[in-house]
Coordinates of C-alpha atoms in Angstrom, one line a residue:
M1 CA 0.8 -38.7 -47.4
A2 CA 3.7 -36.4 -48.2
G3 CA 1.8 -33.5 -46.5
S4 CA 1.4 -35.3 -43.2
P5 CA 5.0 -35.4 -42.1
G6 CA 5.4 -31.8 -43.0
S7 CA 2.4 -30.9 -40.9
G8 CA 3.7 -32.8 -37.8
A9 CA 7.2 -31.2 -38.2
S10 CA 5.8 -27.8 -38.5
L11 CA 3.5 -28.0 -35.5
E12 CA 6.3 -29.5 -33.4
G13 CA 8.7 -26.6 -34.4
I14 CA 6.1 -24.0 -33.5
S15 CA 5.6 -25.6 -30.0
L16 CA 9.4 -25.8 -29.4
G17 CA 9.9 -22.2 -30.5
S18 CA 7.3 -20.8 -28.2
S19 CA 8.8 -22.7 -25.3
E20 CA 12.3 -21.5 -26.1
E21 CA 11.1 -17.9 -26.4
A22 CA 9.3 -18.0 -23.1
E23 CA 12.4 -19.4 -21.4
L24 CA 14.5 -16.6 -23.0
R25 CA 12.0 -14.0 -21.7
R26 CA 12.2 -15.4 -18.2
E27 CA 16.0 -15.4 -18.3
A28 CA 16.1 -11.8 -19.6
M29 CA 13.8 -10.8 -16.7
Q30 CA 16.1 -12.4 -14.2
Q31 CA 19.1 -10.8 -15.8
V32 CA 17.5 -7.4 -15.4
L33 CA 16.9 -8.1 -11.7
D34 CA 20.5 -9.2 -11.3
N35 CA 21.8 -6.1 -12.9
L36 CA 19.7 -3.7 -10.8
G37 CA 22.4 -3.7 -8.0
S38 CA 25.0 -2.1 -10.3
L39 CA 22.8 0.4 -12.1
P40 CA 23.2 3.4 -9.7
N41 CA 26.9 3.7 -10.4
A42 CA 26.5 3.1 -14.1
T43 CA 23.5 5.3 -14.9
G44 CA 23.1 7.7 -12.0
A45 CA 19.7 6.5 -11.3
A46 CA 18.1 7.2 -7.9
E47 CA 18.7 4.4 -5.5
L48 CA 15.1 4.6 -4.1
D49 CA 13.7 4.3 -7.7
L50 CA 15.7 1.2 -8.4
I51 CA 14.6 -0.4 -5.1
F52 CA 11.0 0.4 -6.0
L53 CA 11.5 -1.1 -9.5
R54 CA 13.0 -4.3 -8.1
G55 CA 10.0 -4.5 -5.7
I56 CA 7.6 -4.2 -8.7
M57 CA 9.5 -6.8 -10.8
E58 CA 9.7 -9.3 -8.0
S59 CA 6.0 -8.9 -7.0
P60 CA 3.7 -11.9 -7.7
I61 CA 1.4 -9.6 -9.8
V62 CA 4.0 -8.7 -12.3
R63 CA 5.2 -12.3 -12.6
S64 CA 1.6 -13.3 -13.3
L65 CA 1.3 -10.6 -15.9
A66 CA 4.5 -11.9 -17.5
K67 CA 3.0 -15.4 -17.7
A68 CA -0.2 -14.1 -19.1
H69 CA 1.7 -12.1 -21.8
E70 CA 3.6 -15.3 -22.8
R71 CA 0.3 -17.1 -23.1
L72 CA -1.2 -14.4 -25.3
E73 CA 1.9 -14.3 -27.4
E74 CA 1.9 -18.1 -28.1
T75 CA 1.9 -18.7 -31.8
K76 CA -1.4 -20.0 -33.0
L77 CA -1.5 -23.3 -34.8
E78 CA -2.5 -23.1 -38.5
A79 CA -3.7 -25.9 -40.7
V80 CA -1.2 -26.9 -43.4
R81 CA -4.0 -27.5 -45.9
D82 CA -7.8 -27.6 -45.8
N83 CA -8.4 -30.2 -48.6
N84 CA -7.2 -33.4 -47.0
L85 CA -10.2 -35.4 -48.4
E86 CA -8.9 -34.7 -51.9
L87 CA -5.4 -35.7 -50.9
V88 CA -6.6 -39.0 -49.5
Q89 CA -8.5 -39.8 -52.7
E90 CA -5.2 -39.3 -54.7
I91 CA -3.4 -41.6 -52.2
L92 CA -6.1 -44.2 -52.6
R93 CA -5.7 -44.2 -56.4
D94 CA -1.9 -44.7 -56.0
L95 CA -2.5 -47.5 -53.4
A96 CA -5.0 -49.4 -55.7
Q97 CA -2.0 -50.4 -58.0
L98 CA 0.0 -51.6 -54.9
A99 CA -2.6 -53.3 -52.9
E100 CA -2.5 -56.6 -54.8
Q101 CA 1.3 -56.8 -54.3
S102 CA 1.6 -55.5 -50.7
S103 CA -0.5 -56.4 -47.7
T104 CA 0.7 -53.2 -46.0
A105 CA -0.6 -51.0 -48.8
A106 CA -3.9 -52.9 -48.7
E107 CA -4.2 -52.3 -44.9
L108 CA -3.5 -48.6 -45.4
A109 CA -6.1 -48.3 -48.1
R110 CA -8.7 -50.0 -45.8
I111 CA -7.9 -47.6 -42.9
L112 CA -8.2 -44.5 -45.2
Q113 CA -11.6 -45.6 -46.3
E114 CA -13.0 -46.2 -42.9
P115 CA -16.0 -44.0 -42.1
H116 CA -14.6 -42.6 -38.9
F117 CA -11.4 -41.6 -40.6
Q118 CA -13.2 -40.0 -43.4
S119 CA -15.4 -38.0 -40.9
L120 CA -12.3 -36.9 -39.0
L121 CA -10.7 -35.5 -42.1
E122 CA -14.0 -33.8 -43.2
T123 CA -14.3 -32.1 -39.8
H124 CA -10.7 -31.0 -39.9
D125 CA -11.2 -29.5 -43.3
S126 CA -14.3 -27.7 -42.3
V127 CA -12.6 -26.1 -39.2
A128 CA -9.5 -25.2 -41.3
S129 CA -11.5 -23.5 -43.9
K130 CA -13.9 -21.9 -41.3
T131 CA -17.0 -23.1 -43.2
Y132 CA -18.9 -24.1 -40.0
E133 CA -22.0 -22.2 -39.1
T134 CA -21.9 -19.5 -36.3
P135 CA -24.7 -20.1 -33.8
P136 CA -27.3 -17.3 -33.6
P137 CA -27.0 -14.8 -30.7
S138 CA -28.9 -15.6 -27.6
P139 CA -32.1 -13.5 -27.3
G140 CA -31.1 -12.8 -23.7
L141 CA -28.0 -10.9 -24.9
D142 CA -29.9 -8.5 -27.3
P143 CA -28.6 -5.1 -26.5
T144 CA -32.1 -3.5 -26.9
F145 CA -33.3 -6.0 -24.3
S146 CA -30.4 -5.3 -21.8
N147 CA -31.2 -1.6 -21.9
Q148 CA -34.7 -2.1 -20.7
P149 CA -35.5 -1.3 -17.0
V150 CA -35.7 -4.2 -14.6
P151 CA -39.3 -5.2 -14.2
P152 CA -40.8 -4.9 -10.8
D153 CA -41.3 -8.6 -10.5
A154 CA -37.7 -9.5 -11.3
V155 CA -37.0 -10.7 -7.8
R156 CA -34.3 -13.0 -6.5
M157 CA -34.1 -15.2 -3.5
V158 CA -30.8 -15.3 -1.5
G159 CA -30.1 -17.8 1.2
I160 CA -27.7 -17.2 4.0
R161 CA -26.8 -19.4 7.1
K162 CA -25.8 -17.7 10.2
T163 CA -25.8 -18.0 14.0
A164 CA -27.8 -15.7 16.3
G165 CA -25.9 -12.5 17.2
E166 CA -23.6 -12.8 14.2
H167 CA -23.2 -9.5 12.2
L168 CA -23.8 -9.9 8.4
G169 CA -21.5 -7.0 7.6
V170 CA -24.2 -5.0 5.7
T171 CA -25.9 -1.7 6.5
F172 CA -29.1 -0.2 5.1
R173 CA -30.7 3.2 4.2
V174 CA -34.2 4.3 3.3
E175 CA -34.7 5.2 -0.3
G176 CA -38.1 5.9 -1.8
G177 CA -39.8 4.0 1.1
E178 CA -37.7 0.9 0.4
L179 CA -34.8 -0.6 2.4
V180 CA -31.7 -0.5 0.3
I181 CA -28.3 -1.9 1.0
A182 CA -26.1 1.2 1.7
R183 CA -22.7 -0.5 2.2
I184 CA -21.3 -4.0 2.4
L185 CA -18.4 -4.3 4.9
H186 CA -15.2 -5.7 3.4
G187 CA -14.4 -9.1 4.7
G188 CA -17.9 -9.7 6.3
M189 CA -20.1 -12.6 5.7
V190 CA -22.1 -10.9 2.9
A191 CA -18.9 -9.7 1.1
Q192 CA -17.4 -13.2 1.2
Q193 CA -20.5 -14.8 -0.2
G194 CA -20.9 -12.2 -3.0
L195 CA -24.6 -12.7 -3.3
L196 CA -25.8 -9.2 -2.2
H197 CA -24.7 -5.9 -3.7
V198 CA -24.9 -2.2 -2.8
G199 CA -28.2 -0.9 -4.1
D200 CA -30.2 -4.1 -3.8
I201 CA -33.7 -3.6 -2.3
I202 CA -34.7 -5.9 0.5
K203 CA -38.3 -6.9 0.2
E204 CA -38.8 -9.9 2.6
V205 CA -36.9 -11.9 5.3
N206 CA -38.1 -15.5 5.7
G207 CA -41.4 -14.6 3.9
Q208 CA -42.1 -11.6 6.1
P209 CA -42.2 -8.1 4.6
V210 CA -39.5 -5.9 6.1
G211 CA -41.3 -2.5 5.9
S212 CA -39.2 0.6 5.9
D213 CA -37.5 0.7 9.3
P214 CA -33.8 -0.1 9.0
R215 CA -33.4 -0.6 12.8
A216 CA -36.1 -3.2 12.8
L217 CA -34.4 -5.0 9.9
Q218 CA -31.0 -5.0 11.6
E219 CA -32.4 -6.4 14.8
L220 CA -34.4 -9.0 12.8
L221 CA -31.2 -10.1 11.0
R222 CA -29.0 -10.0 14.1
S223 CA -31.4 -12.3 16.0
A224 CA -32.0 -14.7 13.2
S225 CA -30.2 -18.0 13.2
G226 CA -29.9 -21.0 10.8
S227 CA -31.2 -20.4 7.3
V228 CA -32.2 -16.8 6.4
I229 CA -34.0 -16.4 3.1
L230 CA -34.0 -12.8 1.6
K231 CA -36.2 -11.6 -1.2
I232 CA -34.5 -8.8 -3.0
L233 CA -34.8 -6.6 -6.1
P234 CA -31.2 -6.6 -7.6
S235 CA -29.6 -3.3 -8.4
Y236 CA -27.5 -4.6 -11.3
Q237 CA -24.8 -2.1 -10.5
E238 CA -21.4 -3.0 -11.9
P239 CA -18.9 -3.4 -9.0
H240 CA -15.6 -1.6 -9.4
L241 CA -12.2 -2.6 -8.0
P242 CA -10.7 0.3 -5.9
R243 CA -7.0 0.9 -5.9
Q244 CA -5.1 -0.3 -2.9
V245 CA -4.6 2.4 -0.3
F246 CA -2.5 2.0 2.9
V247 CA -2.4 4.6 5.6
K248 CA -0.5 5.2 8.9
C249 CA -2.9 6.5 11.6
H250 CA -1.8 9.6 13.6
F251 CA -4.6 9.4 16.2
D252 CA -6.3 6.9 18.5
Y253 CA -9.9 5.9 17.6
D254 CA -12.6 4.0 19.5
P255 CA -15.9 3.7 17.7
V256 CA -17.7 3.0 21.0
R257 CA -16.9 6.6 22.2
D258 CA -17.8 8.2 18.8
S259 CA -21.1 9.9 18.9
L260 CA -21.1 10.5 15.1
I261 CA -20.6 7.0 13.8
P262 CA -23.9 5.6 12.4
C263 CA -23.2 2.0 13.6
K264 CA -20.9 1.5 16.5
E265 CA -20.8 -2.3 16.0
A266 CA -19.4 -1.8 12.5
G267 CA -16.6 0.5 13.6
L268 CA -12.9 -0.4 13.6
R269 CA -10.7 0.5 16.6
F270 CA -7.1 1.6 16.1
S271 CA -4.3 3.4 17.7
A272 CA -1.7 6.0 16.5
G273 CA 0.9 4.3 14.5
D274 CA -1.2 1.5 13.3
L275 CA -1.2 0.7 9.6
L276 CA -4.6 0.2 7.8
Q277 CA -5.6 -0.8 4.3
I278 CA -8.5 1.4 3.0
V279 CA -10.8 -1.0 1.1
N280 CA -13.7 1.4 0.4
Q281 CA -13.9 5.2 0.1
D282 CA -17.3 5.6 -1.5
D283 CA -18.8 7.3 1.5
A284 CA -17.5 10.9 2.0
N285 CA -17.6 10.6 5.8
W286 CA -17.0 6.9 6.6
W287 CA -14.4 4.7 5.0
Q288 CA -14.0 1.0 5.3
A289 CA -10.7 -0.3 6.4
C290 CA -8.9 -3.2 8.0
H291 CA -5.6 -3.7 9.8
V292 CA -2.8 -4.8 7.4
E293 CA -2.0 -7.7 9.8
G294 CA -5.5 -9.1 9.0
G295 CA -8.9 -9.1 10.5
S296 CA -12.3 -8.0 9.5
A297 CA -13.0 -4.6 7.9
G298 CA -14.9 -1.8 9.7
L299 CA -15.9 1.8 9.5
I300 CA -13.5 4.6 10.3
P301 CA -13.9 8.3 10.0
S302 CA -12.8 9.7 6.6
Q303 CA -10.0 12.3 6.3
L304 CA -12.7 15.0 5.7
L305 CA -14.8 14.1 8.6
E306 CA -11.9 13.9 11.1
E307 CA -10.4 17.2 9.8
K308 CA -13.7 19.0 10.5
R309 CA -14.1 17.4 13.9
K310 CA -10.5 18.3 15.0
A311 CA -10.4 21.7 13.4
F312 CA -13.8 22.9 14.7
V313 CA -14.5 24.1 11.2
K314 CA -18.2 24.7 10.3
R315 CA -19.4 21.6 8.6
D316 CA -20.8 21.4 5.1
L317 CA -23.2 18.8 6.4
E318 CA -25.0 18.1 9.7
L319 CA -23.1 15.0 10.8
T320 CA -26.1 13.2 12.4
P321 CA -27.8 10.1 11.1
T322 CA -31.1 10.9 9.5
S323 CA -34.3 9.4 11.1
G324 CA -34.8 6.9 8.3
T325 CA -31.2 5.7 8.2
L326 CA -29.2 3.2 10.2
C327 CA -25.5 2.8 9.3
G328 CA -26.3 4.6 6.1
S329 CA -25.0 7.7 4.5
L330 CA -25.0 11.0 6.3
S331 CA -27.1 13.8 4.9
G332 CA -28.3 17.2 6.0
K333 CA -28.6 20.9 5.2
K334 CA -25.7 22.6 3.4
K335 CA -23.8 25.3 5.2
K336 CA -21.6 28.0 4.1
R337 CA -18.0 26.6 3.6
M338 CA -15.4 28.2 5.8
M339 CA -11.7 27.9 5.5
Y340 CA -9.3 27.7 8.4
L341 CA -8.9 31.2 9.9
T342 CA -5.3 32.0 10.9
T343 CA -3.1 35.0 10.8
K344 CA 0.2 33.4 11.4
N345 CA 1.8 30.5 9.4
A346 CA 3.9 29.5 12.3
E347 CA 0.8 29.2 14.5
F348 CA -1.0 27.1 11.8
D349 CA 2.1 24.8 11.5
R350 CA 2.0 24.2 15.3
H351 CA -1.6 23.1 15.1
E352 CA -1.1 20.9 12.0
L353 CA -3.9 18.5 11.6
L354 CA -2.6 14.9 11.7
I355 CA -5.1 12.3 10.5
Y356 CA -3.9 9.7 8.1
E357 CA -0.7 9.5 6.1
E358 CA -0.7 7.4 2.9
V359 CA 2.2 4.9 2.9
A360 CA 3.6 2.3 0.6
R361 CA 5.4 -1.0 1.3
M362 CA 8.9 -1.2 0.1
P363 CA 11.4 -4.1 0.0
P364 CA 14.4 -3.8 2.4
F365 CA 16.7 -1.0 1.7
R366 CA 19.2 1.2 3.5
R367 CA 18.2 4.6 4.7
K368 CA 20.3 7.6 3.6
T369 CA 20.1 9.5 6.9
L370 CA 19.6 8.5 10.6
V371 CA 18.0 11.2 12.6
L372 CA 18.2 11.2 16.4
I373 CA 15.5 13.3 18.1
G374 CA 15.3 14.0 21.8
A375 CA 15.5 16.5 24.6
Q376 CA 18.8 18.2 25.5
G377 CA 21.0 15.9 27.6
V378 CA 19.2 12.7 26.9
G379 CA 22.2 11.0 25.2
R380 CA 21.7 11.7 21.4
R381 CA 25.2 12.8 20.8
S382 CA 26.7 9.9 22.8
L383 CA 24.7 7.4 20.7
K384 CA 25.7 9.1 17.4
N385 CA 29.4 9.0 18.3
K386 CA 29.2 5.4 19.5
L387 CA 27.5 4.4 16.2
I388 CA 30.2 6.2 14.0
M389 CA 33.0 4.7 16.0
W390 CA 31.5 1.2 15.8
D391 CA 31.4 1.2 12.0
P392 CA 33.0 4.3 10.4
D393 CA 32.8 2.8 6.9
R394 CA 29.0 2.6 7.2
Y395 CA 28.1 5.7 9.3
G396 CA 29.3 9.3 9.0
T397 CA 28.1 12.7 10.1
T398 CA 28.4 16.4 9.0
V399 CA 30.9 19.1 10.1
P400 CA 29.0 22.1 11.4
Y401 CA 29.8 25.5 10.0
T402 CA 30.4 28.6 12.1
S403 CA 31.2 32.3 11.6
R404 CA 33.6 32.6 14.6
R405 CA 37.3 32.8 14.1
P406 CA 39.2 29.5 14.4
K407 CA 41.4 29.1 17.4
D408 CA 45.1 28.5 17.0
S409 CA 44.8 24.7 17.6
E410 CA 41.8 24.3 15.2
R411 CA 42.0 23.3 11.6
E412 CA 39.4 23.7 8.7
G413 CA 37.1 20.8 8.6
Q414 CA 38.2 19.3 11.9
G415 CA 35.4 20.0 14.3
Y416 CA 34.2 23.1 12.3
S417 CA 34.2 24.6 8.9
F418 CA 34.9 28.3 9.2
V419 CA 33.2 31.0 7.0
S420 CA 32.6 34.7 7.3
R421 CA 29.4 35.9 8.9
G422 CA 28.3 37.7 5.8
E423 CA 28.7 34.5 3.7
M424 CA 26.9 32.4 6.3
E425 CA 24.0 34.9 6.6
A426 CA 23.6 34.9 2.8
D427 CA 23.4 31.1 2.7
I428 CA 20.9 31.1 5.5
R429 CA 18.6 33.5 3.6
A430 CA 19.0 31.2 0.5
G431 CA 17.8 28.3 2.5
R432 CA 21.1 26.3 2.3
Y433 CA 21.1 25.5 6.0
L434 CA 19.1 22.7 7.7
E435 CA 19.3 24.5 11.0
H436 CA 21.2 27.4 12.5
G437 CA 21.5 29.4 15.7
E438 CA 23.6 32.0 17.4
Y439 CA 25.8 31.6 20.5
E440 CA 27.9 34.4 22.0
G441 CA 27.6 36.5 18.9
N442 CA 28.7 33.8 16.5
L443 CA 26.5 31.8 14.1
Y444 CA 26.5 28.0 14.0
G445 CA 24.6 25.7 11.6
T446 CA 24.4 22.5 9.5
R447 CA 24.5 23.0 5.7
I448 CA 22.2 20.7 3.7
D449 CA 25.0 20.2 1.1
S450 CA 27.2 18.6 3.9
I451 CA 24.5 15.9 4.4
R452 CA 24.5 15.2 0.6
G453 CA 28.3 14.9 0.8
V454 CA 28.1 12.1 3.4
V455 CA 25.4 10.3 1.5
A456 CA 27.4 10.6 -1.8
A457 CA 30.4 8.9 0.0
G458 CA 28.1 5.8 0.5
K459 CA 27.5 6.3 4.2
V460 CA 24.4 6.7 6.4
C461 CA 24.5 10.3 7.6
V462 CA 23.8 10.4 11.4
L463 CA 22.2 13.6 12.6
D464 CA 21.2 14.8 16.0
V465 CA 19.1 17.9 15.1
N466 CA 16.2 19.9 16.5
P467 CA 12.7 18.3 15.9
Q468 CA 11.8 21.2 13.5
A469 CA 14.4 20.0 11.1
V470 CA 12.8 16.6 10.6
K471 CA 10.1 18.2 8.4
V472 CA 12.8 19.4 6.0
L473 CA 14.6 16.0 5.9
R474 CA 11.5 13.9 5.5
T475 CA 11.8 13.7 1.7
A476 CA 12.6 11.2 -1.0
E477 CA 16.1 12.7 -1.3
F478 CA 17.1 11.9 2.3
V479 CA 14.7 9.0 3.2
P480 CA 15.4 9.4 6.9
Y481 CA 15.0 6.9 9.7
V482 CA 13.8 9.0 12.6
V483 CA 14.5 7.6 16.1
F484 CA 13.2 9.4 19.2
I485 CA 15.5 9.0 22.2
E486 CA 13.0 9.4 25.0
A487 CA 14.1 10.5 28.5
P488 CA 13.4 8.0 31.3
D489 CA 11.4 8.9 34.4
F490 CA 12.8 11.6 36.8
E491 CA 14.3 9.1 39.3
T492 CA 16.0 7.0 36.7
L493 CA 17.4 10.2 35.0
R494 CA 18.8 11.4 38.4
A495 CA 20.4 8.0 39.1
M496 CA 22.0 8.0 35.6
N497 CA 23.5 11.5 36.2
R498 CA 24.9 10.4 39.6
A499 CA 26.5 7.3 38.1
A500 CA 28.0 9.3 35.2
L501 CA 29.6 11.7 37.8
E502 CA 31.0 8.9 39.9
S503 CA 32.5 7.1 36.8
G504 CA 34.1 10.2 35.5
V505 CA 32.1 10.1 32.2
S506 CA 30.5 13.4 33.0
T507 CA 31.7 16.4 35.1
K508 CA 28.5 18.4 35.0
Q509 CA 26.0 17.8 37.8
L510 CA 22.4 18.4 36.7
T511 CA 20.1 20.1 39.2
E512 CA 16.7 18.8 39.9
A513 CA 15.3 21.6 37.9
D514 CA 17.5 20.5 34.9
L515 CA 16.4 17.0 35.2
R516 CA 12.6 17.9 35.4
R517 CA 13.1 20.2 32.4
T518 CA 14.6 17.3 30.4
V519 CA 11.7 15.0 31.2
E520 CA 9.1 17.8 30.4
E521 CA 10.9 18.7 27.2
S522 CA 11.0 15.0 26.1
S523 CA 7.2 14.7 26.6
R524 CA 6.6 17.9 24.7
I525 CA 8.7 16.7 21.7
Q526 CA 6.8 13.4 21.7
R527 CA 3.4 15.1 21.7
G528 CA 4.4 17.6 19.0
Y529 CA 6.5 15.4 16.6
G530 CA 5.6 11.8 17.5
H531 CA 4.0 11.3 14.0
Y532 CA 7.4 11.6 12.5
F533 CA 9.1 8.9 14.5
D534 CA 9.9 5.5 13.1
L535 CA 11.2 4.2 16.4
S536 CA 11.1 5.3 20.1
L537 CA 13.9 4.2 22.6
V538 CA 13.9 5.1 26.3
N539 CA 17.5 5.8 27.2
S540 CA 17.5 4.3 30.7
N541 CA 20.8 2.6 30.0
L542 CA 23.2 3.9 27.2
E543 CA 24.7 0.5 26.3
R544 CA 21.3 -1.2 26.1
T545 CA 19.9 1.7 24.0
F546 CA 22.8 1.5 21.7
R547 CA 22.3 -2.3 21.1
E548 CA 18.6 -1.6 20.4
L549 CA 19.6 1.1 17.9
Q550 CA 22.0 -1.2 16.2
A551 CA 19.4 -4.0 15.9
A552 CA 16.9 -1.5 14.4
M553 CA 19.3 -0.4 11.7
E554 CA 20.1 -4.1 10.8
K555 CA 16.3 -4.8 10.4
L556 CA 16.1 -2.2 7.8
R557 CA 18.4 -4.2 5.5
T558 CA 16.4 -7.4 5.9
E559 CA 12.7 -6.6 6.4
P560 CA 10.1 -4.6 4.2
Q561 CA 9.5 -1.1 5.3
W562 CA 6.4 1.2 5.1
V563 CA 7.4 4.7 3.9
P564 CA 5.4 7.8 2.9
V565 CA 3.9 7.3 -0.6
S566 CA 5.4 10.6 -1.7
W567 CA 8.9 8.9 -1.5
V568 CA 7.8 6.3 -4.1
Y569 CA 5.5 8.1 -6.5

């Protein structure tokens, strides 16, 4: 009996130690999260990297992995001894001398000799010493058997219940005279049930042979209702889990108007600016995607297909469905590959192909720069100045550089920073300026280092720059929030100019030609650079537009954000 208390104490100690270690690990993980806020100043780590790290550590997936790690690291219970039957026999010999004098000793001896107790000890010793027999392997798991081809008669019956007209979310192709499942749409009925797989051969529907016409099979399945029994030859293909891909769309798409899509009913409609999750990219021409807000998945043109369509480049494949395929893969005769033909980089840049942009979801964080884009005279500078005056501790801006001589009343760094023309031209050639121009024989420009200086001071750098500069700023270093200040319609703009003159806010009366030029320039900027905009505000009232801009900046601190994936990885 001396070994029993030791066994109990040992097991209890192991259990308590595992619990304490798990609690310590959880506390350590929380302490790391709490310390992330002070790491940038202490280590010089990039703020965006720390935000991304916090997002990962707070994600349910990582917490689940931590729990799984704790479970795997739990200390295994080990038997104290594997010869308890011998120990009991020794105890019984000692009890034989005490049984006549003590009723308690006699009762203990009787319990230890019970057949059930003896069987329990025998089983414990067998498990502890691992002397039990290992069952023989199942003949069905024989590796030589699993490598054999599937026999022709290895059929499977699959039952599906549906209503007439309901789409199953599955498409077919003809392969070797058989109807084979080409794709299964994510989120569809078949995908949710998990009974059919890509590559399965459809032999019969409700006891009727299906033949080799995919259109007839689609129509038969669409019109069927109630219980539908499919006879199939399984493909036995191992499914793979694709990585999560999210994209921001830069064009409008309507599958009903697409002459290339092999199955219009399976298409997914979206607009420019929509966020999609790509759930399947196995087909080179047609991806499966769904809106991040939810809903069923559908087919969308792949990046490759849409680039070819928009660029009018000779196709490697004839993008028309084959006669024996419905909603299947596209095939055709290979053509000679041609690259984009252009002689001027600037011309190529103006005709940049905008299809999809891969994005990632980030927890709330403060952007380093706020970029206001818009036509001349639309109110960008007024909004910038109001924002800085409203909260000068949070917002700042750059001081422009110029090669002209300072006036008597001007001081260095107040309004302008003055440098020689030679120095400024050298810096322009070295790429140290975000933008620059010449006015009345003098150079003016914004140095990139001046933006870094505002950010280093802990402020959001507010910039009102030309649209071309956004492409330079849109990096992980500056993480800009780009707001397009859109001009209102012509009549509203004319009324605003008249009101500004009457109130004394402005002394410049704009002509109708000036006003029309502003409206046209605003439309041109939106067409050419709209894919860079995070927010568009119509400035029909300066105070209202300012409040909307304030609200948008506050939301960045409280709501998750979708940013280009290049900022994160």
